[in-house]
């Protein structure tokens, strides 16, 4: 497991350097068929992952948001090369890189890197979750005035959580954010800064939650689909509720979809 984790961490740092290279350079972007945005940084990082995996683990598959390699293996490296592309091309420093090793549909290693703050989140199944070298845990807060959640949805997604979140905020006083990076927000749940994150995730090649799954759960939290069910992470997911565990069922019941 340590070999996989070290590989993922080193690759994350290299991906972060590419993000910084392109940040605030008048970066060109284009609209994909699913109405999402992709930049040259997304594509270069995704290719870096494919190249490095093919050298180090030639029998493993890669499932990337901007490109994949399929092998006959039960191991898949799942990559979101740059989560938060729209903020990135607008010059907002909140985007992150994520990489997970998934075995038989379940993430066993997860790494997320924020090159702007130099925060490196990591976890292995049974090994705990870390921010850099420090162990992290989810919060123990309920949905009240002391709590903060994040709701992420986009023009091409199926569900609008805003009405439900607005109602929750009005009734309980919980603060609702729209950070602009699903993975960044989910890592803030893992480190106890947020209590939950809700994400539609109806895009065709959604890979946002694979690394988050192992990081948040090793930090004591819970990650499911929008209906509270488990799902495979070697394929596109169908949305997610990421929480400290305490508020999880309340959020699933709140969002009537």
CSV table of C-alpha atoms in Angstrom, one decimal:
chain,number,residue,atom,x,y,z
A,1,UNK,CA,0.0,0.0,0.0
A,2,UNK,CA,2.9,2.4,0.8
A,3,UNK,CA,4.2,2.1,-2.7
A,4,UNK,CA,0.9,3.2,-4.2
A,5,UNK,CA,0.6,6.1,-1.7
A,6,UNK,CA,4.1,7.3,-2.4
A,7,UNK,CA,3.5,7.1,-6.2
A,8,UNK,CA,0.2,9.1,-5.8
A,9,UNK,CA,1.7,11.8,-3.6
A,10,UNK,CA,4.7,12.4,-6.0
A,11,UNK,CA,2.4,12.5,-9.0
A,12,UNK,CA,0.1,15.0,-7.2
A,13,UNK,CA,3.0,17.3,-6.5
A,14,UNK,CA,4.0,17.2,-10.2
A,15,UNK,CA,0.4,17.8,-11.2
A,16,UNK,CA,0.3,20.8,-8.9
A,17,UNK,CA,3.3,22.3,-10.6
A,18,UNK,CA,1.5,22.1,-14.0
A,19,UNK,CA,-1.5,23.8,-12.4
A,20,UNK,CA,0.7,26.7,-11.2
A,21,UNK,CA,2.4,27.0,-14.5
A,22,UNK,CA,-0.8,27.7,-16.3
A,23,UNK,CA,-2.6,29.7,-13.6
A,24,UNK,CA,-3.4,33.3,-14.5
A,25,UNK,CA,-1.8,33.2,-17.9
A,26,UNK,CA,-4.9,34.0,-19.9
A,27,UNK,CA,-5.6,30.3,-20.1
A,28,UNK,CA,-7.7,29.2,-23.1
A,29,UNK,CA,-10.6,26.8,-22.4
A,30,UNK,CA,-13.2,25.0,-24.4
A,31,UNK,CA,-16.7,23.6,-23.8
A,32,UNK,CA,-17.1,19.9,-24.0
A,33,UNK,CA,-20.2,18.0,-25.3
A,34,UNK,CA,-21.6,17.8,-21.8
A,35,UNK,CA,-21.4,21.6,-21.4
A,36,UNK,CA,-18.5,21.4,-18.9
A,37,UNK,CA,-15.2,23.3,-19.3
A,38,UNK,CA,-11.8,21.9,-20.0
A,39,UNK,CA,-8.4,23.7,-20.2
A,40,UNK,CA,-5.0,22.8,-21.5
A,41,UNK,CA,-3.9,22.3,-17.9
A,42,UNK,CA,-6.6,19.6,-17.4
A,43,UNK,CA,-5.5,17.8,-20.5
A,44,UNK,CA,-1.8,18.0,-19.7
A,45,UNK,CA,-2.2,16.7,-16.2
A,46,UNK,CA,-4.5,13.9,-17.3
A,47,UNK,CA,-1.8,12.8,-19.8
A,48,UNK,CA,0.9,13.0,-17.2
A,49,UNK,CA,-1.1,10.5,-15.1
A,50,UNK,CA,-1.6,8.1,-18.0
A,51,UNK,CA,2.1,8.3,-18.8
A,52,UNK,CA,3.3,7.8,-15.2
A,53,UNK,CA,0.9,4.9,-14.5
A,54,UNK,CA,1.9,3.2,-17.8
A,55,UNK,CA,5.5,3.3,-16.7
A,56,UNK,CA,5.1,2.3,-13.0
A,57,UNK,CA,2.0,0.1,-13.2
A,58,UNK,CA,1.6,-1.0,-16.8
A,59,UNK,CA,-1.1,-3.5,-16.0
A,60,UNK,CA,-3.4,-1.0,-14.2
A,61,UNK,CA,-6.2,0.9,-15.9
A,62,UNK,CA,-6.6,4.7,-15.8
A,63,UNK,CA,-10.0,6.3,-15.6
A,64,UNK,CA,-9.5,10.1,-16.1
A,65,UNK,CA,-11.9,12.9,-16.6
A,66,UNK,CA,-10.0,13.9,-19.8
A,67,UNK,CA,-8.8,10.5,-21.0
A,68,UNK,CA,-8.6,6.8,-20.0
A,69,UNK,CA,-6.7,3.6,-20.6
A,70,UNK,CA,-8.5,0.4,-20.2
A,71,UNK,CA,-6.6,-2.8,-19.1
A,72,UNK,CA,-7.9,-6.2,-17.9
A,73,UNK,CA,-7.2,-5.4,-14.3
A,74,UNK,CA,-9.2,-5.0,-11.1
A,75,UNK,CA,-7.0,-2.0,-10.2
A,76,UNK,CA,-7.9,1.4,-11.7
A,77,UNK,CA,-6.2,4.7,-11.0
A,78,UNK,CA,-9.0,7.3,-11.0
A,79,UNK,CA,-8.0,10.9,-11.7
A,80,UNK,CA,-9.6,14.3,-11.7
A,81,UNK,CA,-6.7,16.3,-13.2
A,82,UNK,CA,-8.1,19.7,-12.2
A,83,UNK,CA,-11.3,19.9,-10.1
A,84,UNK,CA,-12.7,23.4,-10.4
A,85,UNK,CA,-11.8,24.3,-14.0
A,86,UNK,CA,-14.1,27.3,-14.2
A,87,UNK,CA,-12.6,29.0,-11.1
A,88,UNK,CA,-9.2,28.1,-12.4
A,89,UNK,CA,-9.6,29.8,-15.8
A,90,UNK,CA,-11.1,32.8,-14.0
A,91,UNK,CA,-8.1,33.2,-11.8
A,92,UNK,CA,-9.6,31.9,-8.5
A,93,UNK,CA,-7.1,29.7,-6.6
A,94,UNK,CA,-9.3,27.0,-5.3
A,95,UNK,CA,-8.8,24.1,-7.7
A,96,UNK,CA,-7.2,20.8,-6.7
A,97,UNK,CA,-5.8,17.6,-8.2
A,98,UNK,CA,-7.1,14.2,-7.1
A,99,UNK,CA,-6.0,10.6,-7.6
A,100,UNK,CA,-7.3,7.4,-6.2
A,101,UNK,CA,-6.4,3.7,-6.6
A,102,UNK,CA,-9.6,1.7,-6.9
A,103,UNK,CA,-9.7,-2.1,-6.5
A,104,UNK,CA,-12.8,-3.9,-7.5
A,105,UNK,CA,-14.8,-0.7,-7.4
A,106,UNK,CA,-13.6,0.4,-4.0
A,107,UNK,CA,-11.0,3.2,-3.4
A,108,UNK,CA,-8.1,1.9,-1.3
A,109,UNK,CA,-5.7,4.9,-1.7
A,110,UNK,CA,-6.7,8.6,-2.1
A,111,UNK,CA,-4.6,11.7,-2.6
A,112,UNK,CA,-5.8,15.3,-3.1
A,113,UNK,CA,-3.4,18.2,-3.6
A,114,UNK,CA,-4.1,22.0,-3.5
A,115,UNK,CA,-1.0,23.6,-5.0
A,116,UNK,CA,-2.1,27.1,-4.0
A,117,UNK,CA,-2.0,26.4,-0.2
A,118,UNK,CA,0.4,23.4,-0.6
A,119,UNK,CA,-2.1,21.2,1.3
A,120,UNK,CA,-1.7,17.5,0.6
A,121,UNK,CA,-4.5,15.3,1.8
A,122,UNK,CA,-4.0,11.5,1.8
A,123,UNK,CA,-5.4,8.3,3.1
A,124,UNK,CA,-5.2,4.5,2.7
A,125,UNK,CA,-7.9,2.0,3.8
A,126,UNK,CA,-7.1,1.2,7.5
A,127,UNK,CA,-4.3,3.7,7.6
A,128,UNK,CA,-6.1,6.9,8.6
A,129,UNK,CA,-6.4,10.2,6.9
A,130,UNK,CA,-3.8,13.0,6.8
A,131,UNK,CA,-3.3,16.6,5.9
A,132,UNK,CA,0.4,16.7,5.1
A,133,UNK,CA,1.8,14.8,8.1
A,134,UNK,CA,-1.0,15.5,10.6
A,135,UNK,CA,-3.9,13.2,11.2
A,136,UNK,CA,-7.3,14.7,10.5
A,137,UNK,CA,-10.8,14.0,11.8
A,138,UNK,CA,-14.3,15.1,10.8
A,139,UNK,CA,-16.3,17.5,13.1
A,140,UNK,CA,-18.9,16.4,15.6
A,141,UNK,CA,-21.3,19.2,14.9
A,142,UNK,CA,-25.0,18.9,14.1
A,143,UNK,CA,-26.9,21.0,11.5
A,144,UNK,CA,-27.3,24.2,13.5
A,145,UNK,CA,-25.9,27.8,13.6
A,146,UNK,CA,-22.4,26.4,14.3
A,147,UNK,CA,-22.4,24.3,11.1
A,148,UNK,CA,-21.4,24.9,7.5
A,149,UNK,CA,-22.1,22.8,4.5
A,150,UNK,CA,-21.3,23.1,0.8
A,151,UNK,CA,-23.6,22.6,-2.1
A,152,UNK,CA,-22.2,22.0,-5.6
A,153,UNK,CA,-24.2,22.0,-8.8
A,154,UNK,CA,-23.6,23.2,-12.3
A,155,UNK,CA,-25.7,24.2,-15.4
A,156,UNK,CA,-25.3,20.7,-16.8
A,157,UNK,CA,-26.3,18.8,-13.7
A,158,UNK,CA,-29.7,17.3,-13.1
A,159,UNK,CA,-30.6,18.4,-9.6
A,160,UNK,CA,-30.7,21.9,-8.0
A,161,UNK,CA,-30.1,21.6,-4.3
A,162,UNK,CA,-30.3,25.3,-3.6
A,163,UNK,CA,-34.0,25.4,-2.6
A,164,UNK,CA,-33.5,22.6,-0.1
A,165,UNK,CA,-30.3,24.1,1.3
A,166,UNK,CA,-32.0,27.6,1.5
A,167,UNK,CA,-34.8,26.0,3.5
A,168,UNK,CA,-32.3,24.2,5.7
A,169,UNK,CA,-30.4,27.4,6.4
A,170,UNK,CA,-33.6,29.3,7.2
A,171,UNK,CA,-34.8,26.7,9.6
A,172,UNK,CA,-31.6,25.8,11.4
A,173,UNK,CA,-29.2,28.7,10.8
A,174,UNK,CA,-26.6,26.4,9.0
A,175,UNK,CA,-24.3,28.3,6.7
A,176,UNK,CA,-24.3,27.2,3.0
A,177,UNK,CA,-21.3,27.7,0.8
A,178,UNK,CA,-20.7,27.2,-3.0
A,179,UNK,CA,-16.9,26.8,-3.0
A,180,UNK,CA,-16.6,25.8,-6.7
A,181,UNK,CA,-14.5,22.7,-6.2
A,182,UNK,CA,-16.3,19.5,-5.1
A,183,UNK,CA,-13.1,17.8,-4.0
A,184,UNK,CA,-11.7,20.8,-2.1
A,185,UNK,CA,-15.0,21.1,-0.2
A,186,UNK,CA,-15.1,17.4,0.5
A,187,UNK,CA,-11.5,17.5,1.9
A,188,UNK,CA,-12.7,20.3,4.2
A,189,UNK,CA,-15.3,17.9,5.5
A,190,UNK,CA,-12.5,15.4,6.2
A,191,UNK,CA,-10.5,18.0,8.1
A,192,UNK,CA,-13.5,19.2,10.2
A,193,UNK,CA,-13.8,22.6,8.5
A,194,UNK,CA,-17.2,21.7,7.0
A,195,UNK,CA,-19.9,19.4,8.2
A,196,UNK,CA,-21.0,18.2,4.8
A,197,UNK,CA,-20.9,18.6,1.0
A,198,UNK,CA,-23.7,17.7,-1.5
A,199,UNK,CA,-22.9,17.1,-5.1
A,200,UNK,CA,-25.1,16.2,-8.1
A,201,UNK,CA,-22.5,14.6,-10.3
A,202,UNK,CA,-24.6,13.7,-13.2
A,203,UNK,CA,-21.9,14.3,-15.8
A,204,UNK,CA,-20.9,11.4,-18.1
A,205,UNK,CA,-17.3,11.0,-16.8
A,206,UNK,CA,-17.6,12.2,-13.2
A,207,UNK,CA,-14.6,11.0,-11.1
A,208,UNK,CA,-14.7,13.6,-8.3
A,209,UNK,CA,-15.4,11.4,-5.3
A,210,UNK,CA,-13.0,8.4,-5.7
A,211,UNK,CA,-10.1,9.9,-3.7
A,212,UNK,CA,-12.5,11.7,-1.4
A,213,UNK,CA,-14.3,8.4,-0.4
A,214,UNK,CA,-11.2,6.9,1.3
A,215,UNK,CA,-10.0,10.3,2.8
A,216,UNK,CA,-13.3,11.2,4.4
A,217,UNK,CA,-14.1,7.7,5.7
A,218,UNK,CA,-10.7,7.3,7.1
A,219,UNK,CA,-11.2,10.6,8.9
A,220,UNK,CA,-14.4,9.2,10.5
A,221,UNK,CA,-17.0,10.5,8.0
A,222,UNK,CA,-19.4,9.0,5.6
A,223,UNK,CA,-19.7,9.1,1.7
A,224,UNK,CA,-22.6,7.7,-0.2
A,225,UNK,CA,-24.6,8.5,-3.3
A,226,UNK,CA,-27.6,10.9,-3.1
A,227,UNK,CA,-29.8,8.1,-1.9
A,228,UNK,CA,-27.5,7.0,0.9
A,229,UNK,CA,-26.3,3.9,-1.0
A,230,UNK,CA,-22.8,2.7,-1.8
A,231,UNK,CA,-21.6,2.9,-5.4
A,232,UNK,CA,-18.6,1.8,-7.5
A,233,UNK,CA,-15.8,4.3,-8.0
A,234,UNK,CA,-14.2,2.8,-11.1
A,235,UNK,CA,-16.9,4.4,-13.2
A,236,UNK,CA,-18.9,7.6,-13.3
A,237,UNK,CA,-20.7,8.2,-10.0
A,238,UNK,CA,-24.3,9.4,-9.5
A,239,UNK,CA,-23.7,12.2,-7.1
A,240,UNK,CA,-22.6,12.2,-3.5
A,241,UNK,CA,-23.4,13.2,0.0
A,242,UNK,CA,-20.1,13.6,2.0
A,243,UNK,CA,-20.5,14.3,5.7
A,244,UNK,CA,-19.2,14.0,9.2
A,245,UNK,CA,-21.7,11.1,9.6
A,246,UNK,CA,-23.8,12.8,12.2
A,247,UNK,CA,-25.7,14.9,9.6
A,248,UNK,CA,-25.7,12.4,6.8
A,249,UNK,CA,-29.2,11.0,7.0
A,250,UNK,CA,-30.7,14.4,7.6
A,251,UNK,CA,-29.2,15.7,4.4
A,252,UNK,CA,-30.4,12.7,2.4
A,253,UNK,CA,-33.9,13.1,3.7
A,254,UNK,CA,-33.8,16.9,3.1
A,255,UNK,CA,-32.9,16.7,-0.5
A,256,UNK,CA,-36.1,15.3,-2.1
A,257,UNK,CA,-34.9,14.2,-5.6
